[in-house]
Amino acid sequence: MSTTSPSTPLTTRAQCAALDAADPLAAFRSEFVLPEGVIYLDGNSLGVLPARTSGRVRELVEVEWGERLIRSWNEAGWFEQPHRLGARVAPMVGAAPGQVVVCDTTSVNLFKVLAAALRLRPGRSTVLAERAAFPTDLYIAEGVTSLAGGGAHTVLLDSAEQLDGALGPDTAVVVLSQVDYRTGELLDMAAITRRVQAAGALMVWDVCHAVGALPIELDACGVDFAVGCTYKYLNGGPGSPAFLYVAERHLAEAEQPLSGWFGHARPFDFTPGYEPVAGIGRFLTSSPSLLGQAALGASLDVWEKADLAAVRAKSLALTDLFIELVGPLAEFGVEVVTPRAHARRGSQVALRHPDGYPVVQALIERGVIGDFRAPDLMRFGFTPLYLSYVEVWDAARQLTKVLESGEWRAERFSRRGAVT
Ligand SMILES: *Cc1c(COP(=O)(O)O)cnc(C)c1O
């Protein structure tokens, strides 16, 4: 592929078609429902519908629920579902068995693991996080530290680079996102985890924007805790259940405060007095949302056939291509914010433009769906299982047309919905 140097011509649409013809992941596209006339660059926010999901959810509703009723808790394995799905997510995040469960939401799971981590570091009271983190992570950290008492508090870093200066004998826990939801920047999980632990603190990673986008190595990096969601790159569906990871070495001691009956050693004894079950099950709280879990199971059927190294290779090729093709848009004030170095890039490209919001709306009207994050970032997610190189080329072309024509200035593109 060509570079953005002015002396070399940009990649042509025909070259993109040739890349598609040679794409080892091309067959996965038929596993997904892709609406006609849409180029979907928002799979980092809500992944598309896998073709097999509707049938699986219908089976749960009509047979497991509708016909078998309460018998399905045993017969259809409902009770074990958080563990079974956890075991299927585990290889995608580099976790040996017994350390991952699928339950609740990312925010709730972060509450549980942060509280557990804080309790494992008595005498230390600081939680370090990044100011630019996905805000729910910061809100949850505030909630956990305010409940913990004992002077526990959250300190916000202006960037992960300030971490070394901030780590100290009072640091209990550090929570960071492996891939930044706005810029798409990828952090060095192994190096940061090592530094945090060398300071005697515990490391919690939020892998929401990394899981399904690149291979993750939680065990190999020695991570203490992690959380992630399944409705972005994993295509679990809107509001699908999240997952959490607790390193085996912490499982005997770790205690989380949402001590509901599903984390109890003998929930069906119905006895007073909480006694956590041994193992990762103690991080469960309550009845699993089985409709969402069924949808995730269907999506994981697809993911289990995908080689994550191939996904990563294509992701980098797609984002390289898009970065190259939008380079000339600097003329319209568009700045590429996402790092160009592969080792520092997730699977999205963020473009800064002061009028990013109406530009994205005008682009959506042209059938190219990206999104916008305040104050000025246009985000484009690249999902290798169902995106083609030609689509990336066409998307860049449409963005160019939106900017060249100035059509985004139309008043209707500046009206904002509740969700951007
Ligand atoms: C998407 C995302 C979340 C979402 O949290 P929910 O509790 O599922 O709404 C949290 N953190 C990060 C970093 C995310 O990207």
Coordinates of C-alpha atoms in Angstrom, one line a residue, residues 152-341:
A152 CA -9.8 6.5 49.9
H153 CA -9.8 8.9 46.9
T154 CA -9.3 9.0 43.2
V155 CA -6.5 11.0 41.6
L156 CA -6.8 11.8 37.9
L157 CA -3.8 11.9 35.6
D158 CA -3.7 14.2 32.6
S159 CA -2.2 11.3 30.7
A160 CA -0.9 7.8 31.2
E161 CA 2.6 9.3 30.8
Q162 CA 2.3 10.9 34.2
L163 CA 1.9 7.5 35.8
D164 CA 5.4 7.0 36.9
G165 CA 5.5 10.3 38.7
A166 CA 2.2 9.6 40.4
L167 CA 2.8 6.1 41.6
G168 CA 3.8 6.0 45.2
P169 CA 3.4 4.1 48.6
D170 CA -0.2 5.3 48.9
T171 CA -1.3 4.0 45.4
A172 CA -3.6 1.1 45.9
V173 CA -5.0 0.6 42.4
V174 CA -4.5 1.9 38.9
V175 CA -7.3 1.7 36.4
L176 CA -6.7 2.4 32.7
S177 CA -8.3 1.7 29.3
Q178 CA -6.1 -0.4 27.0
V179 CA -7.5 1.5 24.0
D180 CA -8.6 5.0 24.4
Y181 CA -12.3 5.3 23.4
R182 CA -11.8 8.7 21.8
T183 CA -8.3 8.7 20.2
G184 CA -7.9 4.9 19.6
E185 CA -4.5 5.1 21.3
L186 CA -3.3 1.6 22.5
L187 CA -1.3 1.5 25.7
D188 CA 1.5 -1.0 26.5
M189 CA -0.4 -3.4 28.9
A190 CA 2.7 -5.4 29.8
A191 CA 5.0 -2.5 30.6
I192 CA 2.4 -0.5 32.5
T193 CA 1.2 -3.4 34.6
R194 CA 4.8 -4.2 35.6
R195 CA 5.4 -0.6 36.7
V196 CA 2.2 -0.4 38.7
Q197 CA 3.0 -3.7 40.4
A198 CA 6.6 -2.7 41.1
A199 CA 5.1 0.2 43.1
G200 CA 3.1 -2.3 45.1
A201 CA -0.3 -1.4 43.6
L202 CA -2.8 -3.5 41.7
M203 CA -3.6 -3.0 38.0
V204 CA -7.2 -3.0 36.6
W205 CA -7.5 -2.8 32.8
D206 CA -10.7 -1.8 31.0
V207 CA -10.5 -3.6 27.6
C208 CA -13.9 -2.4 26.2
H209 CA -12.3 -1.0 23.1
A210 CA -9.7 -3.7 22.7
V211 CA -11.6 -7.0 23.0
G212 CA -12.4 -8.4 19.5
A213 CA -10.1 -5.7 18.0
L214 CA -6.7 -7.2 18.9
P215 CA -5.3 -10.2 20.8
I216 CA -5.2 -9.4 24.6
E217 CA -2.8 -11.2 26.9
L218 CA -4.1 -10.7 30.5
D219 CA -2.3 -13.7 32.0
A220 CA 1.0 -13.1 30.1
C221 CA 1.0 -9.4 31.2
G222 CA 0.4 -10.4 34.8
V223 CA -2.8 -8.3 35.0
D224 CA -4.6 -8.3 38.3
F225 CA -8.2 -7.5 37.2
A226 CA -9.9 -6.5 34.0
V227 CA -13.4 -5.6 32.7
G228 CA -14.8 -5.4 29.2
C229 CA -18.0 -5.1 27.3
T230 CA -19.4 -7.3 24.5
Y231 CA -21.6 -5.0 22.5
K232 CA -18.8 -3.2 20.7
Y233 CA -16.4 -5.4 18.7
L234 CA -17.9 -8.6 20.0
N235 CA -21.3 -8.0 18.4
G236 CA -23.3 -9.2 21.5
G237 CA -26.1 -6.7 20.8
P238 CA -27.3 -3.5 22.6
G239 CA -26.8 -3.7 26.3
S240 CA -25.3 -7.2 26.1
P241 CA -23.7 -8.5 29.3
A242 CA -20.1 -7.5 30.1
F243 CA -17.3 -9.7 31.5
L244 CA -14.7 -9.5 34.2
Y245 CA -11.4 -11.1 34.8
V246 CA -9.7 -11.8 38.2
A247 CA -6.2 -13.3 38.2
E248 CA -6.2 -16.8 39.7
R249 CA -3.8 -15.7 42.5
H250 CA -6.3 -13.2 43.9
L251 CA -9.4 -15.5 43.8
A252 CA -9.1 -17.0 47.2
E253 CA -8.8 -13.6 49.0
A254 CA -10.7 -11.2 46.7
E255 CA -14.1 -10.0 48.0
Q256 CA -16.5 -7.9 46.1
P257 CA -19.2 -5.8 47.8
L258 CA -22.2 -6.7 45.5
S259 CA -22.6 -9.9 47.5
G260 CA -25.8 -11.2 45.9
W261 CA -27.0 -14.8 46.0
F262 CA -25.4 -15.8 42.7
G263 CA -22.0 -15.3 44.3
H264 CA -22.9 -17.4 47.3
A265 CA -21.4 -20.8 48.0
R266 CA -24.9 -22.4 48.3
P267 CA -27.5 -20.1 46.8
F268 CA -30.3 -22.6 47.0
D269 CA -29.8 -23.3 50.7
F270 CA -31.5 -19.9 51.2
T271 CA -29.6 -19.3 54.4
P272 CA -28.8 -16.0 56.0
G273 CA -25.2 -14.9 56.1
Y274 CA -23.1 -14.4 52.9
E275 CA -20.5 -16.9 52.2
P276 CA -18.7 -16.4 48.8
V277 CA -18.3 -19.4 46.6
A278 CA -14.7 -20.5 45.8
G279 CA -13.4 -19.2 42.5
I280 CA -14.5 -16.6 40.0
G281 CA -18.2 -17.3 40.8
R282 CA -17.9 -15.0 43.8
F283 CA -17.9 -12.1 41.4
L284 CA -21.4 -12.9 40.3
T285 CA -24.3 -11.0 41.9
S286 CA -27.6 -11.9 40.5
S287 CA -29.7 -13.8 37.9
P288 CA -28.0 -13.6 34.5
S289 CA -29.9 -11.6 31.7
L290 CA -30.3 -14.7 29.6
L291 CA -31.7 -13.1 26.5
G292 CA -28.5 -11.0 26.3
Q293 CA -26.4 -14.0 27.2
A294 CA -28.0 -16.0 24.4
A295 CA -27.3 -13.3 21.8
L296 CA -23.6 -13.1 23.0
G297 CA -23.4 -16.9 22.7
A298 CA -24.4 -16.8 19.1
S299 CA -21.9 -14.1 18.4
L300 CA -19.1 -16.1 20.1
D301 CA -19.9 -19.0 17.7
V302 CA -18.6 -16.7 15.0
W303 CA -15.7 -15.3 16.9
E304 CA -14.5 -18.8 17.8
K305 CA -13.8 -19.4 14.1
A306 CA -11.8 -16.2 13.7
D307 CA -8.0 -16.0 14.2
L308 CA -7.3 -12.9 16.3
A309 CA -3.9 -12.4 14.7
A310 CA -5.5 -12.2 11.3
V311 CA -8.1 -9.8 12.7
R312 CA -5.4 -7.6 14.1
A313 CA -3.4 -7.7 10.8
K314 CA -6.5 -6.7 8.8
S315 CA -7.5 -4.1 11.4
L316 CA -4.1 -2.4 11.0
A317 CA -4.3 -2.6 7.2
L318 CA -7.8 -1.0 7.2
T319 CA -6.8 1.8 9.5
D320 CA -3.6 2.4 7.6
L321 CA -5.6 2.7 4.5
F322 CA -8.2 5.1 6.0
I323 CA -5.4 7.3 7.5
E324 CA -3.7 7.4 4.1
L325 CA -6.9 8.3 2.2
V326 CA -8.0 11.0 4.6
G327 CA -4.5 12.6 4.7
P328 CA -5.3 15.1 2.0
L329 CA -8.3 16.3 4.0
A330 CA -5.8 18.4 6.1
E331 CA -6.7 21.0 3.5
F332 CA -10.2 21.2 5.1
G333 CA -8.8 21.3 8.7
V334 CA -9.0 17.6 9.4
E335 CA -6.3 16.3 11.7
V336 CA -5.6 12.6 12.3
V337 CA -5.5 12.1 16.1
T338 CA -5.0 8.4 16.2
P339 CA -1.3 7.3 16.5
R340 CA 0.2 6.1 13.3
A341 CA 2.6 3.6 15.0

